[in-house]
């Protein structure tokens, strides 16, 4: 049973690493960003509600986000562990995740903080904008996402540091290199891959 969080600024490579780590550990990667994007693409009621918020690089309200995660974590595949990518992002979301897990007498094992320099991540996101055409990858929106992260999400690191859960991993370098760093850091915490 492995319960992981992947945290880091936009463009640090969370999505890429989450997919690989999920495979390596045999757990589902749960990305709130992906859930929102697929709702936007399918024009569901939720998608219509969050589209403009995402396009501006702001956060979707906590109550909506928390509800989606509570639902997703109650699915059968997540009972055996999970890797959360992009959630929690606010202190309110931390509280909700604590509540969800406590209801099952569970807790997080490790919080992986993927670190990357701002200039590097902005460059990566602009490159992704050309490749994938994400609506929130324009330069202005990227800058806004960075400041929203700094204001609302970076305080979470302190919270999890106080619980001694955070491992810091350098997110620069090629994908396999970064994966190896994360796997090593998790192994040092007693978490072996499947
Ligand atoms: P991501 O793919 O994780 O960068 O998320 C893309 C966008 O989805 C964010 O900029 C937010 O608008 C929204 N989003 C994703 N996860 C959350 C969350 N935990 N809380 C609020 N908004 C979120």
Coordinates of N, CA, C and O in Angstrom, one line a residue, residues 6-190:
X6 N 2.7 14.1 -5.4 CA 3.7 14.7 -6.2 C 3.4 16.2 -6.2 O 2.3 16.5 -6.7
X7 N 4.3 17.0 -5.7 CA 4.1 18.4 -5.6 C 5.2 19.1 -6.4 O 6.3 18.6 -6.4
X8 N 4.9 20.3 -6.9 CA 6.0 21.1 -7.6 C 5.4 22.1 -8.4 O 4.2 22.1 -8.7
X9 N 6.1 23.1 -8.8 CA 5.6 24.2 -9.6 C 5.1 23.7 -11.0 O 5.6 22.6 -11.5
X10 N 4.2 24.5 -11.7 CA 3.8 24.1 -13.0 C 5.1 23.9 -13.9 O 6.0 24.7 -13.8
X11 N 5.1 22.9 -14.7 CA 6.2 22.7 -15.6 C 7.4 21.9 -15.0 O 8.4 21.7 -15.6
X12 N 7.3 21.5 -13.7 CA 8.4 20.7 -13.1 C 8.5 19.3 -13.6 O 9.4 18.6 -13.3
X13 N 7.4 18.8 -14.3 CA 7.4 17.5 -14.9 C 6.6 16.5 -14.1 O 6.8 15.3 -14.2
X14 N 5.7 17.0 -13.3 CA 4.8 16.1 -12.4 C 4.0 15.1 -13.2 O 4.0 13.9 -12.9
X15 N 3.4 15.6 -14.3 CA 2.5 14.7 -15.1 C 3.3 13.5 -15.7 O 2.9 12.4 -15.6
X16 N 4.5 13.8 -16.2 CA 5.3 12.8 -16.9 C 5.8 11.8 -15.8 O 5.7 10.6 -16.0
X17 N 6.3 12.3 -14.7 CA 6.8 11.4 -13.7 C 5.6 10.6 -13.0 O 5.8 9.5 -12.7
X18 N 4.5 11.3 -12.9 CA 3.4 10.6 -12.2 C 3.0 9.3 -13.0 O 2.8 8.3 -12.4
X19 N 2.9 9.5 -14.3 CA 2.6 8.3 -15.2 C 3.6 7.2 -15.0 O 3.2 6.0 -14.9
X20 N 4.8 7.5 -15.0 CA 5.9 6.5 -14.9 C 5.9 5.8 -13.5 O 5.9 4.6 -13.4
X21 N 5.7 6.7 -12.5 CA 5.8 6.1 -11.1 C 4.5 5.3 -10.8 O 4.6 4.3 -10.1
X22 N 3.4 5.7 -11.4 CA 2.2 4.9 -11.2 C 2.4 3.5 -11.7 O 2.1 2.5 -11.0
X23 N 3.0 3.4 -12.9 CA 3.3 2.1 -13.5 C 4.3 1.3 -12.6 O 4.1 0.2 -12.3
X24 N 5.4 2.0 -12.2 CA 6.4 1.4 -11.4 C 5.9 0.8 -10.1 O 6.3 -0.2 -9.6
X25 N 5.0 1.6 -9.4 CA 4.5 1.2 -8.1 C 3.2 0.4 -8.2 O 2.7 0.0 -7.2
X26 N 2.7 0.3 -9.4 CA 1.4 -0.4 -9.5 C 0.2 0.2 -8.8 O -0.6 -0.4 -8.2
X27 N 0.2 1.6 -8.9 CA -0.9 2.3 -8.3 C -1.4 3.3 -9.3 O -0.7 3.7 -10.2
X28 N -2.7 3.7 -9.2 CA -3.2 4.7 -10.1 C -2.6 6.1 -9.9 O -2.5 6.5 -8.7
X29 N -2.3 6.8 -11.0 CA -2.0 8.2 -10.9 C -3.3 9.0 -11.0 O -4.1 8.8 -11.9
X30 N -3.5 9.9 -10.0 CA -4.8 10.7 -10.0 C -4.4 12.1 -10.2 O -3.7 12.7 -9.3
X31 N -4.7 12.7 -11.3 CA -4.4 14.1 -11.6 C -5.6 14.9 -11.7 O -6.5 14.7 -12.6
X32 N -5.8 15.8 -10.8 CA -7.0 16.7 -10.8 C -7.0 17.5 -12.1 O -8.0 17.7 -12.7
X33 N -5.8 18.0 -12.6 CA -5.7 18.7 -13.8 C -6.2 17.9 -15.0 O -7.0 18.4 -15.8
X34 N -5.8 16.6 -15.1 CA -6.3 15.7 -16.1 C -7.9 15.6 -16.0 O -8.6 15.5 -17.1
X35 N -8.3 15.4 -14.8 CA -9.8 15.2 -14.7 C -10.5 16.4 -15.1 O -11.5 16.4 -15.9
X36 N -10.0 17.6 -14.7 CA -10.7 18.9 -15.2 C -10.6 19.0 -16.7 O -11.6 19.4 -17.4
X37 N -9.4 18.8 -17.3 CA -9.2 18.9 -18.7 C -10.2 18.0 -19.5 O -10.7 18.4 -20.5
X38 N -10.3 16.7 -19.0 CA -11.2 15.9 -19.8 C -12.7 16.3 -19.7 O -13.4 16.2 -20.6
X39 N -13.0 16.9 -18.5 CA -14.4 17.5 -18.4 C -14.6 18.7 -19.3 O -15.7 18.8 -19.9
X40 N -13.5 19.5 -19.4 CA -13.6 20.6 -20.3 C -13.8 20.1 -21.8 O -14.7 20.6 -22.5
X41 N -12.9 19.1 -22.2 CA -13.0 18.6 -23.5 C -14.3 18.0 -23.9 O -14.8 18.2 -25.0
X42 N -15.0 17.4 -22.9 CA -16.3 16.7 -23.1 C -17.4 17.6 -22.8 O -18.6 17.2 -22.9
X43 N -17.1 18.9 -22.5 CA -18.2 19.9 -22.2 C -19.2 19.4 -21.2 O -20.4 19.6 -21.4
X44 N -18.7 18.7 -20.2 CA -19.7 18.3 -19.1 C -20.0 19.6 -18.3 O -19.4 20.6 -18.4
X45 N -21.1 19.5 -17.4 CA -21.4 20.6 -16.6 C -20.2 21.1 -15.7 O -19.9 22.3 -15.6
X46 N -19.4 20.1 -15.2 CA -18.2 20.5 -14.5 C -17.2 21.2 -15.4 O -16.6 22.3 -15.0
X47 N -17.0 20.7 -16.6 CA -16.1 21.3 -17.5 C -16.5 22.7 -17.9 O -15.6 23.6 -17.9
X48 N -17.8 23.0 -18.0 CA -18.2 24.3 -18.4 C -18.0 25.3 -17.2 O -17.6 26.4 -17.4
X49 N -18.1 24.7 -16.0 CA -17.9 25.5 -14.8 C -16.4 25.9 -14.6 O -16.1 27.0 -14.1
X50 N -15.5 25.0 -15.0 CA -14.1 25.3 -14.7 C -13.3 25.8 -15.8 O -12.1 26.2 -15.6
X51 N -13.8 25.8 -17.0 CA -13.1 26.2 -18.2 C -12.4 27.5 -18.1 O -11.2 27.7 -18.3
X52 N -13.1 28.6 -17.8 CA -12.6 29.9 -17.7 C -11.6 30.1 -16.6 O -10.5 30.8 -16.7
X53 N -11.8 29.4 -15.5 CA -10.9 29.4 -14.3 C -9.5 28.8 -14.8 O -8.5 29.4 -14.5
X54 N -9.6 27.7 -15.4 CA -8.3 27.1 -15.9 C -7.6 27.9 -16.9 O -6.4 28.1 -16.9
X55 N -8.4 28.5 -17.8 CA -7.8 29.3 -18.9 C -7.1 30.5 -18.3 O -6.1 31.0 -18.9
X56 N -7.5 30.9 -17.1 CA -6.9 32.1 -16.5 C -5.7 31.7 -15.6 O -5.0 32.5 -15.1
X57 N -5.5 30.4 -15.4 CA -4.5 29.9 -14.5 C -4.8 30.0 -13.1 O -3.9 29.9 -12.2
X58 N -6.1 30.2 -12.7 CA -6.5 30.3 -11.3 C -6.9 28.9 -10.8 O -7.0 27.9 -11.6
X59 N -7.1 28.7 -9.5 CA -7.5 27.4 -9.0 C -9.0 27.3 -9.0 O -9.7 28.2 -8.7
X60 N -9.4 26.1 -9.3 CA -10.8 25.7 -9.2 C -11.2 25.7 -7.7 O -10.3 25.4 -6.9
X61 N -12.4 26.2 -7.4 CA -12.8 26.3 -5.9 C -12.5 25.0 -5.2 O -12.8 23.9 -5.8
X62 N -12.2 25.1 -3.9 CA -11.8 23.9 -3.1 C -13.0 22.9 -3.0 O -12.8 21.7 -3.1
X63 N -14.2 23.4 -2.8 CA -15.3 22.5 -2.6 C -15.5 21.6 -3.8 O -15.7 20.4 -3.7
X64 N -15.4 22.1 -5.0 CA -15.5 21.3 -6.3 C -14.4 20.3 -6.4 O -14.6 19.2 -6.7
X65 N -13.2 20.8 -6.2 CA -12.0 20.0 -6.3 C -12.0 18.9 -5.3 O -11.8 17.7 -5.6
X66 N -12.4 19.2 -4.0 CA -12.4 18.2 -3.0 C -13.4 17.1 -3.3 O -13.1 15.9 -3.0
X67 N -14.5 17.5 -3.8 CA -15.6 16.5 -4.1 C -15.1 15.5 -5.1 O -15.3 14.3 -5.0
X68 N -14.4 16.0 -6.1 CA -13.9 15.2 -7.2 C -12.9 14.2 -6.7 O -12.9 13.0 -7.0
X69 N -12.0 14.7 -5.8 CA -11.0 13.8 -5.3 C -11.6 12.7 -4.4 O -11.2 11.6 -4.4
X70 N -12.5 13.2 -3.5 CA -13.2 12.2 -2.6 C -13.8 11.1 -3.4 O -13.7 9.9 -3.1
X71 N -14.5 11.4 -4.5 CA -15.1 10.4 -5.4 C -14.1 9.5 -6.0 O -14.3 8.3 -5.9
X72 N -13.1 10.1 -6.5 CA -12.0 9.3 -7.2 C -11.3 8.4 -6.2 O -11.1 7.2 -6.6
X73 N -11.1 8.8 -5.0 CA -10.3 8.0 -4.0 C -11.2 6.9 -3.5 O -10.7 5.9 -2.9
X74 N -12.5 7.0 -3.7 CA -13.4 5.9 -3.2 C -13.6 4.8 -4.2 O -14.2 3.8 -3.9
X75 N -13.0 5.0 -5.4 CA -13.0 3.9 -6.4 C -12.1 2.8 -6.0 O -11.1 3.0 -5.3
X76 N -12.4 1.6 -6.5 CA -11.8 0.4 -6.0 C -10.2 0.4 -6.2 O -9.5 0.0 -5.3
X77 N -9.8 0.9 -7.4 CA -8.4 0.8 -7.7 C -7.5 1.7 -6.7 O -6.4 1.4 -6.5
X78 N -8.1 2.7 -6.2 CA -7.4 3.6 -5.3 C -7.3 3.1 -3.8 O -6.6 3.7 -3.0
X79 N -8.1 2.1 -3.5 CA -8.0 1.5 -2.2 C -6.7 0.9 -1.9 O -6.3 0.8 -0.7
X80 N -6.0 0.5 -2.9 CA -4.7 -0.2 -2.8 C -3.5 0.8 -2.9 O -2.4 0.4 -3.1
X81 N -3.8 2.0 -2.8 CA -2.7 3.0 -2.9 C -3.0 3.9 -4.1 O -3.8 3.6 -4.9
X82 N -2.2 5.0 -4.1 CA -2.4 6.0 -5.2 C -1.3 7.0 -5.2 O -0.5 7.1 -4.3
X83 N -1.2 7.7 -6.3 CA -0.2 8.8 -6.5 C -1.0 10.0 -6.9 O -1.6 10.0 -8.0
X84 N -1.1 11.0 -6.0 CA -1.9 12.2 -6.4 C -0.9 13.2 -7.0 O 0.1 13.5 -6.5
X85 N -1.3 13.7 -8.2 CA -0.6 14.6 -9.0 C -1.4 15.9 -9.1 O -2.4 15.9 -9.7
X86 N -0.9 17.0 -8.4 CA -1.6 18.2 -8.5 C -2.8 18.4 -7.5 O -3.6 19.3 -7.6
X87 N -2.8 17.6 -6.5 CA -3.8 17.7 -5.4 C -3.1 17.1 -4.2 O -2.5 16.1 -4.3
X88 N -3.2 17.7 -3.0 CA -3.8 19.0 -2.7 C -2.9 20.2 -3.1 O -1.7 20.1 -3.2
X89 N -3.6 21.3 -3.4 CA -2.9 22.5 -3.8 C -3.2 23.7 -2.8 O -2.6 24.8 -3.0
X90 N -4.1 23.5 -1.9 CA -4.4 24.6 -0.9 C -4.5 23.9 0.4 O -4.6 22.7 0.6
X91 N -4.4 24.8 1.5 CA -4.5 24.3 2.8 C -5.8 23.6 3.1 O -5.9 22.6 3.8
X92 N -6.9 24.2 2.5 CA -8.2 23.6 2.7 C -8.2 22.1 2.1 O -8.8 21.2 2.6
X93 N -7.5 22.0 1.0 CA -7.5 20.7 0.3 C -6.6 19.7 1.1 O -7.0 18.5 1.2
X94 N -5.6 20.2 1.8 CA -4.8 19.3 2.7 C -5.7 18.8 3.8 O -5.7 17.6 4.1
X95 N -6.6 19.7 4.4 CA -7.5 19.2 5.4 C -8.4 18.2 4.9 O -8.7 17.2 5.6
X96 N -9.0 18.4 3.7 CA -9.9 17.4 3.2 C -9.3 16.1 2.9 O -9.8 15.0 3.2
X97 N -8.1 16.1 2.4 CA -7.4 14.9 2.1 C -7.1 14.1 3.5 O -7.3 12.9 3.6
X98 N -6.7 14.9 4.5 CA -6.5 14.3 5.8 C -7.7 13.6 6.3 O -7.7 12.5 6.8
X99 N -8.9 14.3 6.1 CA -10.1 13.8 6.5 C -10.5 12.5 5.8 O -10.9 11.5 6.4
X100 N -10.3 12.5 4.5 CA -10.6 11.3 3.6 C -9.8 10.1 4.1 O -10.3 9.0 4.3
X101 N -8.5 10.4 4.3 CA -7.6 9.3 4.6 C -7.9 8.8 6.1 O -7.9 7.6 6.3
X102 N -8.1 9.7 7.0 CA -8.3 9.3 8.4 C -9.6 8.5 8.5 O -9.6 7.6 9.4
X103 N -10.5 8.7 7.6 CA -11.8 7.9 7.7 C -11.5 6.4 7.4 O -12.2 5.5 7.8
X104 N -10.3 6.2 6.8 CA -9.9 4.8 6.5 C -8.7 4.4 7.4 O -8.0 3.4 7.1
X105 N -8.4 5.2 8.4 CA -7.3 5.0 9.2 C -6.0 5.0 8.4 O -5.0 4.2 8.7
X106 N -6.0 5.8 7.4 CA -4.8 5.8 6.5 C -4.1 7.1 6.6 O -4.6 8.1 7.2
X107 N -2.9 7.2 6.0 CA -2.2 8.5 5.9 C -1.2 8.4 4.8 O -1.0 7.4 4.2
X108 N -0.7 9.6 4.4 CA 0.3 9.6 3.3 C 1.6 9.0 3.7 O 2.0 9.1 4.9
X109 N 2.3 8.4 2.8 CA 3.6 7.8 3.1 C 4.7 8.9 2.8 O 5.6 9.1 3.7
X110 N 4.7 9.5 1.6 CA 5.7 10.4 1.3 C 5.1 11.5 0.4 O 4.2 11.2 -0.4
X111 N 5.7 12.7 0.5 CA 5.3 13.8 -0.4 C 6.6 14.1 -1.2 O 7.6 14.5 -0.7
X112 N 6.6 13.9 -2.5 CA 7.7 14.1 -3.4 C 7.6 15.6 -3.9 O 6.7 15.9 -4.6
X113 N 8.6 16.4 -3.5 CA 8.6 17.8 -4.1 C 9.6 17.8 -5.2 O 10.8 17.6 -5.1
X114 N 9.0 18.0 -6.4 CA 9.9 18.1 -7.6 C 10.3 19.5 -7.8 O 9.4 20.4 -8.1
X115 N 11.6 19.8 -7.6 CA 12.1 21.2 -7.7 C 12.6 21.5 -9.0 O 13.2 20.7 -9.7
X116 N 12.3 22.8 -9.5 CA 12.8 23.2 -10.7 C 12.8 24.7 -10.7 O 12.0 25.4 -10.2
X117 N 13.9 25.3 -11.4 CA 14.1 26.7 -11.5 C 13.0 27.4 -12.3 O 12.6 26.8 -13.3
X118 N 12.5 28.6 -11.9 CA 11.4 29.2 -12.6 C 11.7 29.4 -14.1 O 10.8 29.1 -14.9
X119 N 12.9 29.9 -14.4 CA 13.1 30.2 -15.9 C 13.1 28.9 -16.7 O 12.6 28.8 -17.8
X120 N 13.5 27.8 -16.1 CA 13.5 26.5 -16.8 C 12.1 26.1 -17.0 O 11.7 25.6 -18.1
X121 N 11.3 26.2 -15.9 CA 9.9 25.7 -16.1 C 9.1 26.5 -17.1 O 8.3 26.0 -17.8
X122 N 9.3 27.8 -17.0 CA 8.6 28.7 -18.0 C 9.0 28.3 -19.4 O 8.1 28.1 -20.3
X123 N 10.3 28.0 -19.7 CA 10.7 27.6 -21.0 C 10.1 26.3 -21.4 O 9.6 26.1 -22.5
X124 N 10.0 25.3 -20.4 CA 9.4 24.0 -20.7 C 7.9 24.2 -21.1 O 7.4 23.5 -22.0
X125 N 7.2 25.1 -20.3 CA 5.8 25.2 -20.6 C 5.5 25.9 -21.9 O 4.5 25.6 -22.6
X126 N 6.4 26.8 -22.3 CA 6.2 27.5 -23.6 C 6.4 26.5 -24.7 O 5.7 26.5 -25.7
X127 N 7.3 25.6 -24.5 CA 7.6 24.5 -25.5 C 6.4 23.6 -25.6 O 5.9 23.3 -26.6
X128 N 5.8 23.3 -24.4 CA 4.6 22.4 -24.4 C 3.4 23.1 -25.1 O 2.6 22.4 -25.7
X129 N 3.4 24.4 -24.9 CA 2.3 25.1 -25.5 C 2.3 24.9 -27.0 O 1.2 24.7 -27.6
X130 N 3.5 24.9 -27.6 CA 3.6 24.7 -29.1 C 3.2 23.2 -29.4 O 2.5 23.0 -30.4
X131 N 3.6 22.3 -28.5 CA 3.4 20.9 -28.9 C 1.9 20.4 -28.6 O 1.4 19.7 -29.4
X132 N 1.4 20.9 -27.5 CA 0.0 20.4 -27.1 C -1.1 21.3 -27.2 O -2.3 21.0 -27.0
X133 N -0.8 22.6 -27.3 CA -1.8 23.6 -27.4 C -2.7 23.8 -26.2 O -3.9 24.1 -26.3
X134 N -2.1 23.6 -25.0 CA -2.9 23.8 -23.8 C -3.3 25.2 -23.7 O -2.5 26.1 -23.8
X135 N -4.6 25.5 -23.3 CA -5.1 26.8 -23.2 C -4.4 27.7 -22.1 O -4.4 28.9 -22.2
X136 N -3.9 26.9 -21.1 CA -3.2 27.7 -20.0 C -1.7 27.8 -20.1 O -1.0 28.0 -19.2
X137 N -1.2 27.5 -21.3 CA 0.3 27.6 -21.5 C 0.7 28.9 -22.2 O 1.8 28.9 -22.8
X138 N -0.1 29.9 -22.2 CA 0.5 31.2 -22.8 C 1.3 31.8 -21.7 O 1.2 31.6 -20.5
X139 N 2.2 32.7 -22.2 CA 3.2 33.3 -21.2 C 2.6 34.0 -20.0 O 2.9 33.8 -18.9
X140 N 1.5 34.8 -20.3 CA 0.9 35.5 -19.2 C 0.2 34.6 -18.2 O 0.3 34.7 -17.0
X141 N -0.4 33.6 -18.7 CA -1.1 32.6 -17.9 C -0.1 31.8 -17.1 O -0.3 31.5 -15.9
X142 N 1.0 31.4 -17.8 CA 2.1 30.7 -17.1 C 2.6 31.5 -15.9 O 2.7 30.9 -14.8
X143 N 2.8 32.8 -16.1 CA 3.3 33.6 -15.0 C 2.3 33.6 -13.9 O 2.6 33.6 -12.7
X144 N 1.0 33.7 -14.2 CA 0.0 33.7 -13.2 C 0.0 32.4 -12.4 O -0.1 32.4 -11.2
X145 N 0.1 31.3 -13.2 CA 0.1 30.0 -12.5 C 1.2 29.8 -11.5 O 1.1 29.3 -10.5
X146 N 2.4 30.4 -11.9 CA 3.6 30.4 -11.0 C 3.3 31.2 -9.8 O 3.6 30.7 -8.7
X147 N 2.6 32.4 -9.9 CA 2.4 33.1 -8.7 C 1.3 32.5 -7.8 O 1.4 32.5 -6.6
X148 N 0.3 31.9 -8.5 CA -0.7 31.2 -7.7 C -0.1 30.0 -6.9 O -0.4 29.8 -5.7
X149 N 0.8 29.3 -7.6 CA 1.5 28.2 -6.9 C 2.3 28.8 -5.7 O 2.2 28.2 -4.6
X150 N 3.1 29.9 -5.9 CA 3.9 30.4 -4.8 C 3.0 30.8 -3.7 O 3.4 30.6 -2.5
X151 N 1.9 31.4 -3.9 CA 1.0 32.0 -2.9 C 0.3 30.8 -2.2 O 0.1 30.8 -1.0
X152 N -0.4 30.0 -3.0 CA -1.3 29.1 -2.4 C -0.8 27.6 -2.1 O -1.3 27.0 -1.2
X153 N 0.2 27.2 -2.9 CA 0.6 25.8 -2.8 C 1.9 25.7 -2.1 O 2.1 24.7 -1.3
X154 N 2.9 26.6 -2.3 CA 4.2 26.4 -1.6 C 4.0 26.3 -0.1 O 4.8 25.6 0.6
X155 N 3.0 27.0 0.6 CA 2.9 26.8 2.0 C 2.6 25.4 2.5 O 2.8 25.0 3.6
X156 N 2.1 24.6 1.5 CA 1.8 23.2 1.9 C 3.1 22.4 2.2 O 3.1 21.5 3.0
X157 N 4.2 22.9 1.6 CA 5.5 22.2 1.9 C 5.8 22.2 3.3 O 6.3 21.2 3.9
X158 N 5.6 23.4 4.0 CA 5.9 23.5 5.4 C 5.0 22.5 6.2 O 5.5 21.9 7.2
X159 N 3.8 22.5 5.8 CA 2.8 21.6 6.6 C 3.4 20.2 6.5 O 3.5 19.5 7.6
X160 N 3.7 19.7 5.3 CA 4.2 18.3 5.2 C 5.6 18.1 5.7 O 5.9 17.0 6.2
X161 N 6.4 19.2 5.7 CA 7.7 19.1 6.3 C 7.6 18.9 7.8 O 8.4 18.1 8.3
X162 N 6.7 19.5 8.4 CA 6.5 19.4 9.9 C 6.1 17.9 10.2 O 6.3 17.4 11.3
X163 N 5.5 17.3 9.2 CA 5.1 15.9 9.4 C 6.2 14.9 8.9 O 6.1 13.7 8.9
X164 N 7.3 15.6 8.5 CA 8.5 14.8 8.1 C 8.2 13.9 6.9 O 8.7 12.8 6.8
X165 N 7.4 14.4 6.0 CA 7.0 13.5 4.8 C 7.6 13.9 3.5 O 7.6 13.2 2.6
X166 N 8.3 15.1 3.5 CA 8.8 15.6 2.2 C 10.1 15.1 1.8 O 11.1 15.1 2.6
X167 N 10.2 14.6 0.6 CA 11.5 14.3 0.0 C 11.7 15.3 -1.2 O 10.7 15.5 -2.0
X168 N 12.8 15.9 -1.3 CA 13.1 16.9 -2.4 C 13.9 16.3 -3.5 O 14.9 15.7 -3.2
X169 N 13.4 16.4 -4.7 CA 14.1 15.8 -5.8 C 14.3 16.9 -6.9 O 13.4 17.6 -7.2
X170 N 15.5 16.9 -7.4 CA 15.8 17.8 -8.5 C 15.1 17.4 -9.7 O 15.3 16.3 -10.2
X171 N 14.3 18.3 -10.3 CA 13.5 17.9 -11.4 C 14.1 18.2 -12.8 O 13.5 18.1 -13.8
X172 N 15.4 18.7 -12.7 CA 16.1 19.0 -13.9 C 16.9 17.8 -14.4 O 17.3 17.0 -13.6
X173 N 16.9 17.7 -15.7 CA 17.6 16.5 -16.3 C 16.6 15.7 -17.2 O 15.5 16.1 -17.3
X174 N 17.1 14.6 -17.7 CA 16.2 13.9 -18.6 C 15.2 13.1 -17.7 O 15.4 12.8 -16.5
X175 N 14.1 12.6 -18.4 CA 13.0 12.0 -17.7 C 13.5 10.8 -16.9 O 13.1 10.7 -15.7
X176 N 14.3 9.9 -17.5 CA 14.7 8.7 -16.8 C 15.6 9.0 -15.6 O 15.5 8.3 -14.5
X177 N 16.4 10.0 -15.8 CA 17.3 10.4 -14.6 C 16.4 10.9 -13.4 O 16.7 10.5 -12.3
X178 N 15.4 11.7 -13.7 CA 14.6 12.2 -12.6 C 13.8 11.1 -12.0 O 13.7 11.0 -10.8
X179 N 13.3 10.2 -12.8 CA 12.6 9.0 -12.3 C 13.5 8.3 -11.3 O 13.1 7.9 -10.2
X180 N 14.7 8.0 -11.8 CA 15.7 7.3 -10.9 C 15.9 8.0 -9.6 O 16.0 7.3 -8.5
X181 N 16.0 9.3 -9.6 CA 16.2 10.0 -8.4 C 15.0 9.8 -7.4 O 15.1 9.7 -6.2
X182 N 13.8 9.9 -8.0 CA 12.6 9.7 -7.2 C 12.5 8.3 -6.6 O 12.3 8.2 -5.4
X183 N 12.8 7.3 -7.5 CA 12.7 5.9 -7.0 C 13.7 5.7 -5.9 O 13.4 5.1 -4.9
X184 N 14.9 6.3 -6.0 CA 16.0 6.2 -5.0 C 15.5 6.8 -3.7 O 15.7 6.3 -2.6
X185 N 14.9 8.0 -3.8 CA 14.5 8.8 -2.6 C 13.4 8.0 -1.9 O 13.3 8.0 -0.7
X186 N 12.5 7.4 -2.7 CA 11.4 6.6 -2.1 C 12.0 5.3 -1.4 O 11.5 5.0 -0.3
X187 N 13.0 4.7 -2.1 CA 13.6 3.5 -1.5 C 14.2 3.9 -0.1 O 14.1 3.1 0.8
X188 N 14.8 5.0 -0.1 CA 15.5 5.5 1.2 C 14.5 5.7 2.3 O 14.8 5.6 3.5
X189 N 13.2 5.9 1.9 CA 12.1 6.0 2.8 C 11.4 4.7 3.0 O 10.3 4.6 3.6
X190 N 12.0 3.6 2.5 CA 11.4 2.3 2.7 C 10.3 1.9 1.8 O 9.6 0.9 2.0

